[in-house]
Amino acid sequence: AGDGDCGHTHARAAQAIREWVRARPPPAAPAQLLSALADLLLEKMGGSSGVLYGLFLTAAAQPLLNRSDLPTWADAMDAGIEAMQRYGGAAPGDRTMLDSLCAAAQALHALRSPGADLLPVLTAAVESAEAAAEATRHMEAGAGRASYISSAQLLQPDPGAVAVAAVLRAVLEGLRS
């Protein structure tokens, strides 16, 4: 669905995060944690995914500077997506990681409701991201590396969308344990 580097870049990112966490405790403050992850991914992940995740996390950190309640996490997701769209040029429906991110963000808007319960909302967000990733299988690529490939050859879901759904699933599982 591109030049084949999506898995490699995500593996590099996972390894870098694992080494980082083993070497020092991550920052406890959400904004500092996201900013540190952004820097790490920009340095170690590589590829366009590294840049896009870096942009996403840097922008997502901003709303969390002074607050970290559940509604602010929904705001952070929206801020990250907006930065990705502005700098990356893709939009939902272009068969990119944004398809999964935007589907998850829609579900995370429930965090703005009084009495929202994090784990059920996050579960719904992950399920939405996974469904959106699968739906990219039938989309015409409008952006990203897959846009350079004939749609007849794009038989699998977009790897970036699948990776985003997997990352969100890992966050959910981490919070559950």
Short mmCIF file of C-alpha atoms in Angstrom, two decimals:
data_model
loop_
_atom_site.label_atom_id
_atom_site.label_comp_id
_atom_site.label_asym_id
_atom_site.label_seq_id
_atom_site.Cartn_x
_atom_site.Cartn_y
_atom_site.Cartn_z
CA ALA A 1 0.00 0.00 0.00
CA GLY A 2 3.04 2.23 -0.18
CA ASP A 3 6.77 1.64 -0.12
CA GLY A 4 6.59 -1.01 2.60
CA ASP A 5 8.12 0.99 5.43
CA CYS A 6 5.09 1.40 7.70
CA GLY A 7 5.79 -1.72 9.73
CA HIS A 8 9.48 -0.93 9.99
CA THR A 9 8.89 2.62 11.19
CA HIS A 10 6.35 1.49 13.78
CA ALA A 11 8.71 -1.25 14.99
CA ARG A 12 11.49 1.36 15.36
CA ALA A 13 9.09 3.56 17.32
CA ALA A 14 8.05 0.72 19.62
CA GLN A 15 11.67 -0.21 20.29
CA ALA A 16 12.62 3.43 20.97
CA ILE A 17 9.71 3.85 23.39
CA ARG A 18 10.57 0.59 25.17
CA GLU A 19 14.21 1.67 25.59
CA TRP A 20 13.16 5.16 26.72
CA VAL A 21 10.78 3.80 29.38
CA ARG A 22 13.43 1.36 30.66
CA ALA A 23 16.07 4.11 30.88
CA ARG A 24 14.03 6.67 32.82
CA PRO A 25 10.54 7.13 34.18
CA PRO A 26 8.36 8.94 31.66
CA PRO A 27 7.03 12.36 32.67
CA ALA A 28 3.90 12.11 34.80
CA ALA A 29 2.31 15.29 33.48
CA PRO A 30 0.30 14.50 30.30
CA ALA A 31 1.52 17.50 28.28
CA GLN A 32 5.16 16.74 29.07
CA LEU A 33 4.64 13.04 28.32
CA LEU A 34 3.14 13.76 24.89
CA SER A 35 5.85 16.32 24.10
CA ALA A 36 8.59 13.90 25.09
CA LEU A 37 7.01 11.17 22.96
CA ALA A 38 6.78 13.60 20.05
CA ASP A 39 10.49 14.39 20.32
CA LEU A 40 11.36 10.71 20.61
CA LEU A 41 9.31 9.72 17.56
CA LEU A 42 10.62 12.60 15.48
CA GLU A 43 14.15 11.49 16.29
CA LYS A 44 13.84 7.70 16.18
CA MET A 45 10.81 6.62 14.15
CA GLY A 46 11.69 8.00 10.76
CA GLY A 47 9.53 8.17 7.68
CA SER A 48 6.51 10.34 7.16
CA SER A 49 4.77 8.51 10.00
CA GLY A 50 7.37 9.77 12.48
CA VAL A 51 6.82 13.33 11.37
CA LEU A 52 3.04 13.00 11.46
CA TYR A 53 3.00 11.39 14.91
CA GLY A 54 5.39 14.11 16.10
CA LEU A 55 3.07 16.82 14.79
CA PHE A 56 0.06 15.07 16.29
CA LEU A 57 1.59 14.65 19.75
CA THR A 58 3.06 18.15 19.86
CA ALA A 59 -0.33 19.70 19.06
CA ALA A 60 -2.19 17.29 21.37
CA ALA A 61 0.03 18.34 24.26
CA GLN A 62 -1.07 21.97 24.09
CA PRO A 63 -4.61 21.62 25.52
CA LEU A 64 -3.17 19.44 28.30
CA LEU A 65 -0.74 22.07 29.58
CA ASN A 66 -3.12 23.37 32.25
CA ARG A 67 -5.78 20.66 32.49
CA SER A 68 -5.97 16.92 32.01
CA ASP A 69 -9.60 16.11 32.69
CA LEU A 70 -11.48 13.82 30.30
CA PRO A 71 -12.97 16.58 28.11
CA THR A 72 -9.49 18.03 27.63
CA TRP A 73 -8.25 14.67 26.32
CA ALA A 74 -10.95 14.88 23.62
CA ASP A 75 -9.71 18.42 22.85
CA ALA A 76 -6.15 17.10 22.66
CA MET A 77 -7.15 14.46 20.12
CA ASP A 78 -8.89 17.09 18.00
CA ALA A 79 -5.85 19.40 18.20
CA GLY A 80 -3.53 16.62 17.09
CA ILE A 81 -5.73 15.70 14.16
CA GLU A 82 -6.06 19.32 13.09
CA ALA A 83 -2.25 19.67 13.04
CA MET A 84 -1.88 16.48 11.01
CA GLN A 85 -4.42 17.68 8.48
CA ARG A 86 -2.91 21.15 8.23
CA TYR A 87 0.67 20.01 7.74
CA GLY A 88 0.13 16.62 6.13
CA GLY A 89 -2.53 17.65 3.65
CA ALA A 90 -4.71 14.55 4.05
CA ALA A 91 -8.32 14.37 5.18
CA PRO A 92 -10.63 11.61 6.37
CA GLY A 93 -11.54 9.43 3.40
CA ASP A 94 -8.09 9.72 1.82
CA ARG A 95 -7.12 6.21 2.98
CA THR A 96 -4.57 7.26 5.59
CA MET A 97 -3.99 7.04 9.32
CA LEU A 98 -6.41 9.96 9.64
CA ASP A 99 -9.31 7.64 8.88
CA SER A 100 -8.68 5.71 12.11
CA LEU A 101 -7.75 8.78 14.13
CA CYS A 102 -10.86 10.71 13.11
CA ALA A 103 -13.14 7.77 13.83
CA ALA A 104 -11.58 7.43 17.29
CA ALA A 105 -11.86 11.17 17.88
CA GLN A 106 -15.58 11.11 17.10
CA ALA A 107 -16.08 8.45 19.77
CA LEU A 108 -13.84 10.34 22.21
CA HIS A 109 -16.15 13.35 21.98
CA ALA A 110 -18.29 11.41 24.49
CA LEU A 111 -15.63 12.34 27.06
CA ARG A 112 -17.13 15.83 27.01
CA SER A 113 -20.39 14.51 28.48
CA PRO A 114 -20.88 14.91 32.23
CA GLY A 115 -20.17 11.66 34.03
CA ALA A 116 -18.27 10.14 31.10
CA ASP A 117 -16.52 6.88 31.97
CA LEU A 118 -13.07 6.63 30.37
CA LEU A 119 -12.74 2.91 29.65
CA PRO A 120 -16.10 2.41 27.90
CA VAL A 121 -15.54 5.56 25.82
CA LEU A 122 -12.00 4.53 24.95
CA THR A 123 -13.22 1.03 24.09
CA ALA A 124 -15.75 2.54 21.68
CA ALA A 125 -13.01 4.76 20.22
CA VAL A 126 -10.72 1.78 19.61
CA GLU A 127 -13.53 -0.20 17.99
CA SER A 128 -14.34 2.79 15.77
CA ALA A 129 -10.67 3.13 14.79
CA GLU A 130 -10.45 -0.57 13.96
CA ALA A 131 -13.61 -0.44 11.84
CA ALA A 132 -12.34 2.68 10.05
CA ALA A 133 -9.01 0.99 9.37
CA GLU A 134 -10.79 -2.00 7.84
CA ALA A 135 -12.97 0.35 5.77
CA THR A 136 -9.85 1.80 4.11
CA ARG A 137 -9.57 -1.50 2.25
CA HIS A 138 -12.26 -0.25 -0.15
CA MET A 139 -11.13 3.38 -0.44
CA GLU A 140 -9.35 5.16 -3.23
CA ALA A 141 -6.10 6.59 -1.88
CA GLY A 142 -6.25 10.38 -1.98
CA ALA A 143 -3.03 11.07 -0.08
CA GLY A 144 0.02 9.32 1.27
CA ARG A 145 2.23 6.83 -0.46
CA ALA A 146 -0.67 4.60 -1.47
CA SER A 147 -1.91 7.40 -3.74
CA TYR A 148 0.96 6.55 -6.10
CA ILE A 149 -0.25 2.98 -6.53
CA SER A 150 -3.06 1.76 -8.75
CA SER A 151 -6.21 1.21 -6.68
CA ALA A 152 -6.49 -2.25 -8.26
CA GLN A 153 -3.33 -3.20 -6.34
CA LEU A 154 -4.59 -1.87 -3.00
CA LEU A 155 -6.21 -4.99 -1.61
CA GLN A 156 -5.38 -4.56 2.07
CA PRO A 157 -6.45 -1.90 4.58
CA ASP A 158 -4.20 1.13 4.80
CA PRO A 159 -1.20 0.19 6.96
CA GLY A 160 -1.10 3.57 8.71
CA ALA A 161 -4.77 3.32 9.64
CA VAL A 162 -4.23 -0.23 10.92
CA ALA A 163 -1.19 0.91 12.91
CA VAL A 164 -3.13 3.76 14.54
CA ALA A 165 -5.88 1.35 15.56
CA ALA A 166 -3.23 -1.00 17.01
CA VAL A 167 -1.61 1.84 18.97
CA LEU A 168 -4.98 2.88 20.37
CA ARG A 169 -5.75 -0.76 21.26
CA ALA A 170 -2.40 -0.95 23.11
CA VAL A 171 -3.22 2.23 25.06
CA LEU A 172 -6.59 0.77 26.02
CA GLU A 173 -5.05 -2.53 27.11
CA GLY A 174 -2.40 -0.65 29.09
CA LEU A 175 -5.06 1.35 30.92
CA ARG A 176 -7.05 -1.80 31.65
CA SER A 177 -4.08 -3.54 33.26
#
